[in-house]
N, CA, C and O of each residue as an XYZ file, in Angstrom:
756
protein
N      91.467    111.179    116.047
C      91.654    111.523    114.645
C      90.654    112.610    114.277
O      89.451    112.458    114.489
N      91.160    113.704    113.728
C      90.294    114.794    113.303
C      90.627    115.174    111.865
O      91.638    114.741    111.313
N      89.773    115.978    111.277
C      89.986    116.423    109.907
C      89.746    117.909    109.775
O      88.964    118.503    110.518
N      90.433    118.496    108.815
C      90.231    119.906    108.467
C      89.982    119.971    106.966
O      90.710    119.380    106.169
N      88.931    120.708    106.601
C      88.643    120.978    105.197
C      88.723    122.491    105.008
O      88.034    123.250    105.690
N      89.562    122.912    104.087
C      89.735    124.335    103.807
C      88.686    124.780    102.789
O      88.635    124.274    101.668
N      87.850    125.737    103.201
C      86.726    126.141    102.358
C      86.529    127.656    102.374
O      85.395    128.135    102.372
N      87.611    128.397    102.389
C      87.493    129.844    102.492
C      87.796    130.612    101.227
O      87.754    131.843    101.224
N      88.102    129.907    100.152
C      88.539    130.577     98.927
C      87.436    131.308     98.186
O      86.254    131.192     98.513
N      87.848    132.055     97.190
C      86.932    132.912     96.431
C      86.357    132.250     95.180
O      85.388    132.756     94.614
N      86.929    131.134     94.738
C      86.502    130.453     93.505
C      86.555    131.384     92.297
O      85.692    131.304     91.422
N      87.546    132.259     92.236
C      87.598    133.278     91.185
C      87.774    132.686     89.790
O      87.181    133.189     88.835
N      88.569    131.637     89.649
C      88.803    131.075     88.321
C      87.566    130.386     87.763
O      87.380    130.323     86.548
N      86.721    129.869     88.649
C      85.523    129.177     88.197
C      84.353    130.142     87.986
O      83.502    129.908     87.128
N      84.312    131.216     88.760
C      83.253    132.201     88.598
C      81.981    131.893     89.367
O      81.021    132.662     89.312
N      81.963    130.779     90.080
C      80.836    130.398     90.932
C      81.392    129.631     92.119
O      82.539    129.186     92.086
N      80.599    129.473     93.160
C      81.086    128.767     94.345
C      81.242    127.280     94.032
O      80.257    126.546     93.950
N      82.472    126.853     93.861
C      82.736    125.473     93.456
C      82.321    124.460     94.502
O      82.056    123.306     94.165
N      82.256    124.858     95.761
C      81.876    123.927     96.817
C      80.421    123.481     96.708
O      80.029    122.469     97.289
N      79.621    124.247     95.957
C      78.198    123.937     95.793
C      77.887    123.178     94.509
O      76.739    122.799     94.277
N      78.897    122.952     93.672
C      78.670    122.217     92.426
C      78.190    120.803     92.723
O      78.579    120.200     93.724
N      77.348    120.284     91.849
C      76.739    118.976     92.027
C      77.596    117.889     91.396
O      78.017    117.993     90.244
N      77.843    116.843     92.178
C      78.508    115.640     91.673
C      77.636    114.456     92.070
O      77.639    114.034     93.226
N      76.897    113.927     91.118
C      76.021    112.775     91.350
C      75.126    112.934     92.572
O      75.003    112.009     93.376
N      74.504    114.093     92.717
C      73.535    114.293     93.774
C      74.071    114.864     95.081
O      73.298    115.121     96.004
N      75.374    115.063     95.172
C      75.981    115.669     96.363
C      76.835    116.855     95.936
O      77.332    116.902     94.811
N      76.999    117.800     96.835
C      77.855    118.941     96.531
C      79.318    118.553     96.674
O      79.644    117.528     97.272
N      80.188    119.374     96.125
C      81.632    119.145     96.215
C      82.061    119.077     97.685
O      82.836    118.196     98.058
N      81.570    119.993     98.517
C      81.966    119.992     99.928
C      81.485    118.723    100.628
O      82.194    118.184    101.478
N      80.299    118.243    100.287
C      79.808    116.997    100.888
C      80.664    115.809    100.477
O      80.951    114.936    101.296
N      81.068    115.772     99.225
C      81.943    114.686     98.752
C      83.267    114.691     99.518
O      83.816    113.639     99.846
N      83.759    115.879     99.791
C      85.011    116.016    100.536
C      84.840    115.497    101.974
O      85.715    114.807    102.497
N      83.729    115.827    102.593
C      83.429    115.356    103.951
C      83.321    113.833    103.978
O      83.864    113.185    104.872
N      82.627    113.271    103.008
C      82.361    111.829    103.008
C      83.618    110.977    102.943
O      83.636    109.859    103.458
N      84.664    111.490    102.319
C      85.897    110.721    102.243
C      86.512    110.429    103.591
O      87.117    109.374    103.782
N      86.368    111.352    104.533
C      87.038    111.188    105.823
C      86.112    111.005    107.016
O      86.579    110.690    108.110
N      84.819    111.194    106.830
C      83.936    111.266    108.011
C      83.905    109.998    108.857
O      83.776    110.094    110.078
N      84.018    108.820    108.260
C      83.985    107.586    109.049
C      85.251    107.389    109.875
O      85.263    106.593    110.814
N      86.297    108.097    109.535
C      87.585    107.921    110.220
C      87.882    109.014    111.237
O      88.810    108.882    112.035
N      87.109    110.084    111.218
C      87.381    111.242    112.067
C      86.289    111.421    113.115
O      85.102    111.254    112.833
N      86.711    111.763    114.325
C      85.738    112.044    115.377
C      85.119    113.424    115.191
O      84.014    113.690    115.665
N      85.845    114.301    114.492
C      85.371    115.665    114.256
C      86.032    116.192    112.985
O      87.202    115.917    112.717
N      85.269    116.945    112.216
C      85.793    117.577    111.001
C      85.533    119.074    111.113
O      84.400    119.510    111.316
N      86.587    119.839    110.979
C      86.494    121.293    111.024
C      86.561    121.810    109.599
O      87.525    121.551    108.879
N      85.538    122.539    109.198
C      85.539    123.204    107.896
C      85.878    124.663    108.158
O      85.159    125.359    108.875
N      86.978    125.121    107.572
C      87.403    126.508    107.743
C      86.857    127.314    106.580
O      87.323    127.197    105.447
N      85.863    128.131    106.881
C      85.219    128.944    105.872
C      85.780    130.350    105.844
O      86.613    130.737    106.664
N      85.309    131.073    104.904
C      85.724    132.464    104.733
C      84.715    133.135    103.832
O      83.634    133.532    104.267
N      85.083    133.254    102.574
C      84.219    133.897    101.587
C      82.859    133.206    101.464
O      81.837    133.877    101.322
N      82.838    131.884    101.517
C      81.610    131.130    101.217
C      80.906    130.560    102.445
O      80.017    129.722    102.295
N      81.265    130.977    103.629
C      80.700    130.373    104.843
C      79.182    130.366    104.856
O      78.563    129.347    105.165
N      78.588    131.486    104.526
C      77.116    131.568    104.574
C      76.472    130.643    103.543
O      75.358    130.165    103.755
N      77.160    130.386    102.432
C      76.610    129.534    101.378
C      76.633    128.052    101.738
O      75.785    127.289    101.276
N      77.593    127.643    102.555
C      77.747    126.218    102.857
C      77.211    125.824    104.232
O      77.091    124.636    104.534
N      76.890    126.804    105.059
C      76.471    126.503    106.437
C      75.291    125.543    106.488
O      75.311    124.590    107.267
N      74.263    125.774    105.674
C      73.080    124.904    105.698
C      73.405    123.474    105.273
O      72.769    122.528    105.737
N      74.382    123.316    104.404
C      74.800    121.975    103.975
C      75.526    121.273    105.113
O      75.261    120.104    105.391
N      76.435    121.977    105.769
C      77.241    121.389    106.834
C      76.411    121.013    108.050
O      76.769    120.095    108.788
N      75.307    121.715    108.264
C      74.448    121.423    109.417
C      73.890    120.002    109.398
O      73.459    119.494    110.433
N      73.893    119.357    108.233
C      73.392    117.980    108.115
C      74.359    116.953    108.701
O      73.992    115.792    108.885
N      75.574    117.367    108.992
C      76.615    116.445    109.426
C      77.006    116.727    110.880
O      77.665    117.729    111.160
N      76.604    115.850    111.805
C      76.840    116.108    113.231
C      78.317    116.269    113.614
O      78.621    117.012    114.547
N      79.215    115.611    112.937
C      80.643    115.690    113.279
C      81.323    116.941    112.727
O      82.476    117.220    113.057
N      80.621    117.684    111.900
C      81.241    118.802    111.178
C      80.978    120.118    111.904
O      79.853    120.422    112.302
N      82.043    120.880    112.060
C      81.976    122.188    112.715
C      82.533    123.236    111.758
O      83.644    123.087    111.249
N      81.766    124.295    111.514
C      82.201    125.378    110.633
C      82.870    126.461    111.468
O      82.286    126.987    112.415
N      84.094    126.780    111.102
C      84.868    127.844    111.747
C      85.127    128.916    110.698
O      85.604    128.608    109.606
N      84.824    130.157    111.012
C      85.092    131.246    110.074
C      86.503    131.776    110.255
O      86.955    132.001    111.378
N      87.187    131.969    109.152
C      88.493    132.612    109.154
C      88.303    134.041    108.654
O      88.140    134.259    107.454
N      88.321    135.011    109.557
C      88.120    136.399    109.122
C      89.270    136.914    108.252
O      89.139    137.937    107.581
N      90.397    136.196    108.270
C      91.576    136.614    107.496
C      91.760    135.791    106.224
O      92.881    135.662    105.733
N      90.678    135.233    105.683
C      90.796    134.347    104.524
C      91.443    135.035    103.319
O      92.048    134.368    102.479
N      91.322    136.341    103.229
C      91.950    137.041    102.103
C      93.473    137.055    102.197
O      94.154    137.397    101.230
N      94.005    136.685    103.355
C      95.460    136.577    103.525
C      96.007    135.310    102.865
O      97.223    135.136    102.782
N      95.134    134.435    102.402
C      95.566    133.242    101.693
C      95.275    131.961    102.452
O      94.865    131.978    103.612
N      95.497    130.856    101.768
C      95.168    129.538    102.295
C      95.895    129.217    103.603
O      95.340    128.550    104.476
N      97.130    129.690    103.736
C      97.894    129.349    104.939
C      97.240    129.924    106.195
O      97.360    129.344    107.274
N      96.553    131.052    106.065
C      95.840    131.598    107.230
C      94.694    130.664    107.632
O      94.399    130.519    108.818
N      94.052    130.034    106.651
C      92.996    129.066    106.960
C      93.571    127.781    107.543
O      92.964    127.172    108.424
N      94.735    127.368    107.058
C      95.420    126.202    107.620
C      95.673    126.432    109.112
O      95.343    125.588    109.946
N      96.260    127.579    109.431
C      96.566    127.885    110.830
C      95.301    127.991    111.671
O      95.279    127.534    112.814
N      94.249    128.587    111.121
C      92.980    128.698    111.848
C      92.433    127.306    112.163
O      92.017    127.039    113.290
N      92.434    126.436    111.181
C      91.950    125.069    111.401
C      92.779    124.336    112.439
O      92.236    123.708    113.347
N      94.098    124.417    112.303
C      94.974    123.732    113.255
C      94.780    124.241    114.682
O      94.962    123.483    115.634
N      94.417    125.505    114.843
C      94.252    126.060    116.193
C      93.051    125.450    116.926
O      92.901    125.656    118.130
N      92.202    124.708    116.223
C      91.040    124.073    116.842
C      91.199    122.562    117.036
O      90.263    121.894    117.474
N      92.348    122.033    116.721
C      92.566    120.587    116.795
C      92.921    120.165    118.220
O      93.750    120.792    118.879
N      92.278    119.090    118.683
C      92.592    118.523    119.999
C      93.043    117.064    119.891
O      93.595    116.521    120.847
N      92.820    116.433    118.760
C      93.198    115.036    118.568
C      94.687    114.879    118.329
O      95.412    115.864    118.191
N      95.139    113.628    118.281
C      96.563    113.332    118.111
C      97.037    113.446    116.669
O      98.204    113.744    116.415
N      96.140    113.212    115.737
C      96.486    113.296    114.320
C      95.370    114.015    113.590
O      94.220    114.025    114.029
N      95.735    114.624    112.453
C      94.743    115.394    111.716
C      94.985    115.256    110.211
O      96.113    115.354    109.729
N      93.892    115.027    109.492
C      93.913    115.111    108.039
C      93.613    116.553    107.659
O      92.838    117.230    108.334
N      94.222    117.020    106.586
C      93.931    118.350    106.070
C      93.791    118.258    104.561
O      94.636    117.678    103.879
N      92.705    118.843    104.047
C      92.458    118.798    102.607
C      91.719    120.060    102.171
O      90.829    120.528    102.881
N      92.072    120.613    101.024
C      91.257    121.698    100.470
C      89.872    121.169    100.101
O      89.732    120.013     99.705
N      88.865    122.004    100.231
C      87.489    121.588     99.993
C      87.136    121.320     98.551
O      86.021    120.890     98.257
N      88.072    121.566     97.636
C      87.789    121.313     96.217
C      88.443    120.031     95.708
O      88.729    119.902     94.517
N      88.679    119.082     96.620
C      89.184    117.746     96.269
C      88.096    116.723     96.600
O      88.194    116.036     97.617
N      87.063    116.608     95.762
C      85.894    115.812     96.123
C      85.965    114.321     95.827
O      85.030    113.593     96.159
N      87.048    113.842     95.211
C      87.037    112.436     94.792
C      88.147    111.599     95.420
O      88.511    110.554     94.881
N      88.683    112.041     96.543
C      89.676    111.225     97.236
C      88.963    110.009     97.818
O      87.958    110.139     98.516
N      89.488    108.847     97.524
C      88.884    107.596     97.949
C      89.107    107.369     99.446
O      90.174    107.675     99.978
N      88.101    106.837    100.108
C      88.208    106.539    101.549
C      89.403    105.627    101.835
O      90.040    105.758    102.880
N      89.710    104.715    100.928
C      90.830    103.795    101.131
C      92.160    104.541    101.235
O      93.070    104.087    101.929
N      92.279    105.677    100.554
C      93.498    106.486    100.652
C      93.689    106.964    102.091
O      94.796    106.903    102.626
N      92.619    107.437    102.710
C      92.698    107.862    104.118
C      93.100    106.691    105.015
O      93.946    106.835    105.897
N      92.487    105.540    104.780
C      92.782    104.349    105.585
C      94.249    103.960    105.440
O      94.923    103.684    106.433
N      94.739    103.937    104.213
C      96.134    103.565    103.970
C      97.106    104.556    104.613
O      98.145    104.155    105.136
N      96.773    105.837    104.574
C      97.644    106.844    105.177
C      97.751    106.663    106.685
O      98.811    106.886    107.269
N      96.652    106.258    107.313
C      96.656    106.058    108.763
C      97.580    104.924    109.202
O      97.970    104.860    110.368
N      97.928    104.046    108.293
C      98.820    102.923    108.615
C     100.276    103.361    108.721
O     101.108    102.598    109.211
N     100.598    104.563    108.277
C     101.969    105.080    108.293
C     102.156    105.906    109.558
O     101.503    106.933    109.740
N     103.049    105.452    110.429
C     103.280    106.143    111.701
C     104.457    107.107    111.561
O     105.554    106.850    112.056
N     104.201    108.216    110.878
C     105.199    109.276    110.697
C     104.566    110.600    111.081
O     103.344    110.707    111.174
N     105.395    111.605    111.303
C     104.881    112.911    111.711
C     104.009    113.545    110.635
O     102.959    114.114    110.935
N     104.446    113.447    109.381
C     103.703    114.011    108.256
C     103.668    112.966    107.147
O     104.698    112.393    106.792
N     102.484    112.721    106.606
C     102.316    111.737    105.530
C     101.596    112.425    104.369
O     100.579    113.093    104.553
N     102.149    112.243    103.173
C     101.574    112.820    101.964
C     101.425    111.714    100.918
O     102.380    110.985    100.652
N     100.230    111.581    100.321
C     100.048    110.548     99.303
C     100.633    110.974     97.954
O     100.698    112.161     97.634
N     101.051    109.987     97.183
C     101.519    110.252     95.821
C     100.808    109.300     94.864
O     100.476    108.164     95.202
N     100.592    109.811     93.666
C     100.005    109.013     92.598
C     100.837    109.269     91.356
O     100.987    110.415     90.932
N     101.382    108.206     90.769
C     102.267    108.333     89.604
C     103.388    109.341     89.855
O     103.746    110.117     88.970
N     103.934    109.321     91.068
C     105.074    110.171     91.407
C     104.737    111.617     91.759
O     105.637    112.412     92.031
N     103.444    111.967     91.756
C     103.038    113.348     92.068
C     102.377    113.408     93.437
O     101.507    112.596     93.754
N     102.795    114.372     94.241
C     102.209    114.570     95.563
C     100.811    115.150     95.429
O     100.535    115.956     94.540
N      99.926    114.718     96.339
C      98.554    115.205     96.313
C      98.013    115.457     97.707
O      98.770    115.691     98.649
N      96.701    115.406     97.826
C      95.994    115.644     99.083
C      95.146    114.426     99.402
O      94.710    113.711     98.500
N      94.911    114.189    100.690
C      95.110    115.027    101.870
C      96.516    114.889    102.455
O      97.311    114.052    102.028
N      96.786    115.715    103.418
C      97.987    115.615    104.231
C      97.552    115.051    105.577
O      96.474    115.379    106.071
N      98.379    114.211    106.167
C      98.144    113.685    107.508
C      99.303    114.137    108.390
O     100.469    113.964    108.032
N      98.977    114.718    109.549
C     100.025    115.260    110.411
C      99.723    114.966    111.869
O      98.567    114.984    112.293
N     100.760    114.699    112.624
C     100.610    114.562    114.075
C     100.446    115.958    114.667
O     101.155    116.895    114.299
N      99.508    116.074    115.578
C      99.118    117.404    116.064
C     100.162    118.064    116.954
O     100.087    119.271    117.179
N     101.132    117.316    117.467
C     102.148    117.971    118.286
C     102.967    118.980    117.465
O     103.638    119.838    118.038
N     102.917    118.884    116.142
C     103.637    119.818    115.277
C     102.920    121.161    115.094
O     103.505    122.118    114.586
N     101.669    121.223    115.506
C     100.866    122.433    115.272
C     101.471    123.651    115.953
O     101.536    124.726    115.356
N     101.909    123.496    117.181
C     102.492    124.645    117.883
C     103.738    125.150    117.169
O     103.936    126.356    117.029
N     104.575    124.223    116.721
C     105.780    124.612    115.983
C     105.421    125.344    114.698
O     106.031    126.361    114.369
N     104.441    124.833    113.976
C     104.012    125.477    112.739
C     103.513    126.893    113.007
O     103.827    127.816    112.256
N     102.739    127.065    114.072
C     102.166    128.387    114.344
C     103.219    129.407    114.767
O     103.022    130.611    114.599
N     104.336    128.931    115.315
C     105.389    129.847    115.780
C     106.492    130.062    114.747
O     107.316    130.964    114.894
N     106.507    129.237    113.705
C     107.559    129.315    112.693
C     107.191    130.368    111.651
O     106.379    130.111    110.762
N     107.776    131.528    111.759
C     107.456    132.633    110.840
C     108.305    132.602    109.569
O     108.155    133.461    108.699
N     109.194    131.616    109.460
C     109.984    131.487    108.236
C     109.191    130.781    107.142
O     109.502    130.920    105.960
N     108.161    130.019    107.534
C     107.346    129.284    106.569
C     106.128    130.121    106.183
O     105.365    130.562    107.042
N     105.962    130.328    104.898
C     104.847    131.129    104.382
C     103.701    130.278    103.860
O     102.615    130.788    103.587
N     103.946    128.968    103.719
C     102.922    128.038    103.258
C     103.072    126.732    104.020
O     104.100    126.491    104.654
N     102.055    125.893    103.958
C     102.152    124.564    104.560
C     103.213    123.741    103.839
O     103.909    122.938    104.461
N     103.337    123.934    102.547
C     104.374    123.223    101.786
C     105.767    123.580    102.302
O     106.631    122.709    102.404
N     105.993    124.863    102.628
C     107.278    125.266    103.216
C     107.551    124.468    104.486
O     108.663    123.988    104.703
N     106.523    124.332    105.325
C     106.679    123.638    106.598
C     106.941    122.145    106.384
O     107.833    121.581    107.018
N     106.184    121.506    105.510
C     106.379    120.068    105.293
C     107.728    119.784    104.644
O     108.344    118.753    104.914
N     108.184    120.682    103.801
C     109.505    120.522    103.190
C     110.594    120.661    104.254
O     111.558    119.896    104.269
N     110.436    121.624    105.122
C     111.410    121.863    106.193
C     111.472    120.682    107.173
O     112.556    120.255    107.571
N     110.298    120.161    107.557
C     110.226    119.084    108.546
C     110.509    117.715    107.939
O     110.979    116.808    108.626
N     110.223    117.572    106.662
C     110.313    116.261    106.035
C     108.984    115.534    106.170
O     108.177    115.855    107.043
N     108.761    114.559    105.305
C     107.503    113.827    105.323
C     107.706    112.453    104.730
O     108.659    112.209    103.990
N     106.797    111.561    105.066
C     106.769    110.234    104.468
C     105.772    110.256    103.318
O     104.695    110.841    103.425
N     106.141    109.617    102.226
C     105.230    109.487    101.081
C     104.601    108.108    101.105
O     105.222    107.135    101.534
N     103.384    108.034    100.648
C     102.739    106.746    100.457
C     102.174    106.730     99.040
O     101.400    107.608     98.658
N     102.570    105.727     98.272
C     102.056    105.575     96.919
C     100.652    104.998     96.991
O     100.424    103.977     97.639
N      99.714    105.654     96.325
C      98.326    105.185     96.312
C      97.873    104.997     94.866
O      98.490    105.508     93.932
N      96.793    104.260     94.707
C      96.247    104.008     93.369
C      95.037    104.894     93.108
O      94.156    104.546     92.321
N      95.003    106.027     93.767
C      93.850    106.924     93.748
C      94.187    108.229     93.027
O      94.829    109.101     93.611
N      93.762    108.378     91.760
C      94.025    109.637     91.060
C      93.285    110.829     91.678
O      93.596    111.978     91.367
N      92.317    110.562     92.542
C      91.552    111.623     93.196
C      92.396    112.545     94.056
O      91.991    113.673     94.337
N      93.571    112.079     94.479
C      94.437    112.931     95.309
C      95.002    114.105     94.526
O      95.546    115.043     95.108
N      94.870    114.050     93.201
C      95.374    115.115     92.333
C      94.251    115.923     91.679
O      94.518    116.862     90.930
N      93.011    115.564     91.958
C      91.881    116.136     91.212
C      91.151    117.211     92.019
O      90.217    116.921     92.767
N      91.595    118.450     91.851
C      90.890    119.578     92.461
C      90.071    120.282     91.385
O      90.222    120.016     90.192
N      89.211    121.177     91.827
C      88.342    121.882     90.886
C      88.663    123.370     90.953
O      88.282    124.058     91.900
N      89.364    123.852     89.943
C      89.654    125.277     89.825
C      88.960    125.910     88.623
O      88.677    127.108     88.612
N      88.694    125.095     87.620
C      88.097    125.602     86.383
C      86.929    124.706     85.979
O      86.739    123.631     86.549
N      86.157    125.145     85.009
C      85.040    124.331     84.499
C      85.565    123.043     83.866
O      84.894    122.011     83.910
N      86.756    123.099     83.282
C      87.362    121.891     82.704
C      87.686    120.879     83.798
O      87.490    119.678     83.612
N      88.188    121.364     84.951
C      88.462    120.475     86.092
C      87.175    119.807     86.558
O      87.155    118.608     86.839
N      86.105    120.588     86.637
C      84.808    120.061     87.065
C      84.327    118.973     86.107
O      83.832    117.934     86.543
N      84.473    119.211     84.812
C      84.066    118.214     83.820
C      84.883    116.930     83.964
O      84.347    115.833     83.809
N      86.175    117.061     84.259
C      87.025    115.874     84.471
C      86.561    115.077     85.687
O      86.539    113.846     85.657
N      86.192    115.782     86.755
C      85.693    115.109     87.957
C      84.395    114.372     87.645
O      84.218    113.232     88.074
N      83.493    114.998     86.912
C      82.237    114.348     86.545
C      82.492    113.107     85.690
O      81.848    112.076     85.883
N      83.426    113.205     84.749
C      83.781    112.052     83.916
C      84.394    110.942     84.756
O      84.123    109.763     84.526
N      85.214    111.313     85.723
C      85.836    110.328     86.615
C      84.754    109.539     87.360
O      84.861    108.320     87.493
N      83.722    110.220     87.843
C      82.639    109.545     88.547
C      81.869    108.611     87.618
O      81.416    107.551     88.049
N      81.717    108.984     86.374
C      81.010    108.125     85.431
C      81.784    106.831     85.195
O      81.179    105.766     85.075
N      83.102    106.909     85.126
C      83.902    105.709     84.900
C      84.041    104.878     86.172
O      84.302    103.677     86.102
N      83.873    105.495     87.310
C      84.030    104.808     88.590
C      82.805    103.961     88.928
O      82.921    102.919     89.573
N      81.634    104.414     88.491
C      80.385    103.690     88.826
C      80.237    102.404     88.050
O      79.249    101.690     88.220
C-alpha cells in the first residue's frame, strides 16, 4: 500500500503557500500525511512550485519521498502521472495536499473495498482520497483520451463508499476554506 500527495500547485487563490498553513500546531501538508501514514509503506509527495518550501518539513517523515514534477505548470494531471510513475505497490491512495482533515478511518474503510477504483462520498458528494489498484497505472499513462484523473475514473468506473467524514470534501483554496477547516478542528476536539 502506497500513497501519493499532490503538492505542486501555485496556491494562487490563497496568495500564500497553503501547504504551510498552521492547523493546531501542524502544517496542512503534515496533516495530509498523517491521515495515511500508518497504512502506507511509502508516501510520495509530488512537488512543483512549492518543493523547496516543504522539503524541510517532509524530511521529518521517514516514509515520505519528495518527487519534483518539472511540468507542474501543465496542471494537476501531470503531477498525478508523475506520482503514479513511482508506484511499486499493489494499491495506491491519491490525495491533493490541501485536504488536511480526512479521517484515518476513511482510509481504513476504503481499504475494505476490493475494487479497481474506490472513491468516498459524503452526503452524496464525491471527495478525496481516491484508492486505485496499481495495475491500472500503465493504462492511465497510455490513454491520451483522458485529460484528467476524473476522465479516467469515469471511463473505467469506480466503486463508491459512503463515509461519515466531511473532511473528504474540505480542501483549502481560499482564506474562507482555511477558516472552515480551523473551525472544524475546534468542533472535533
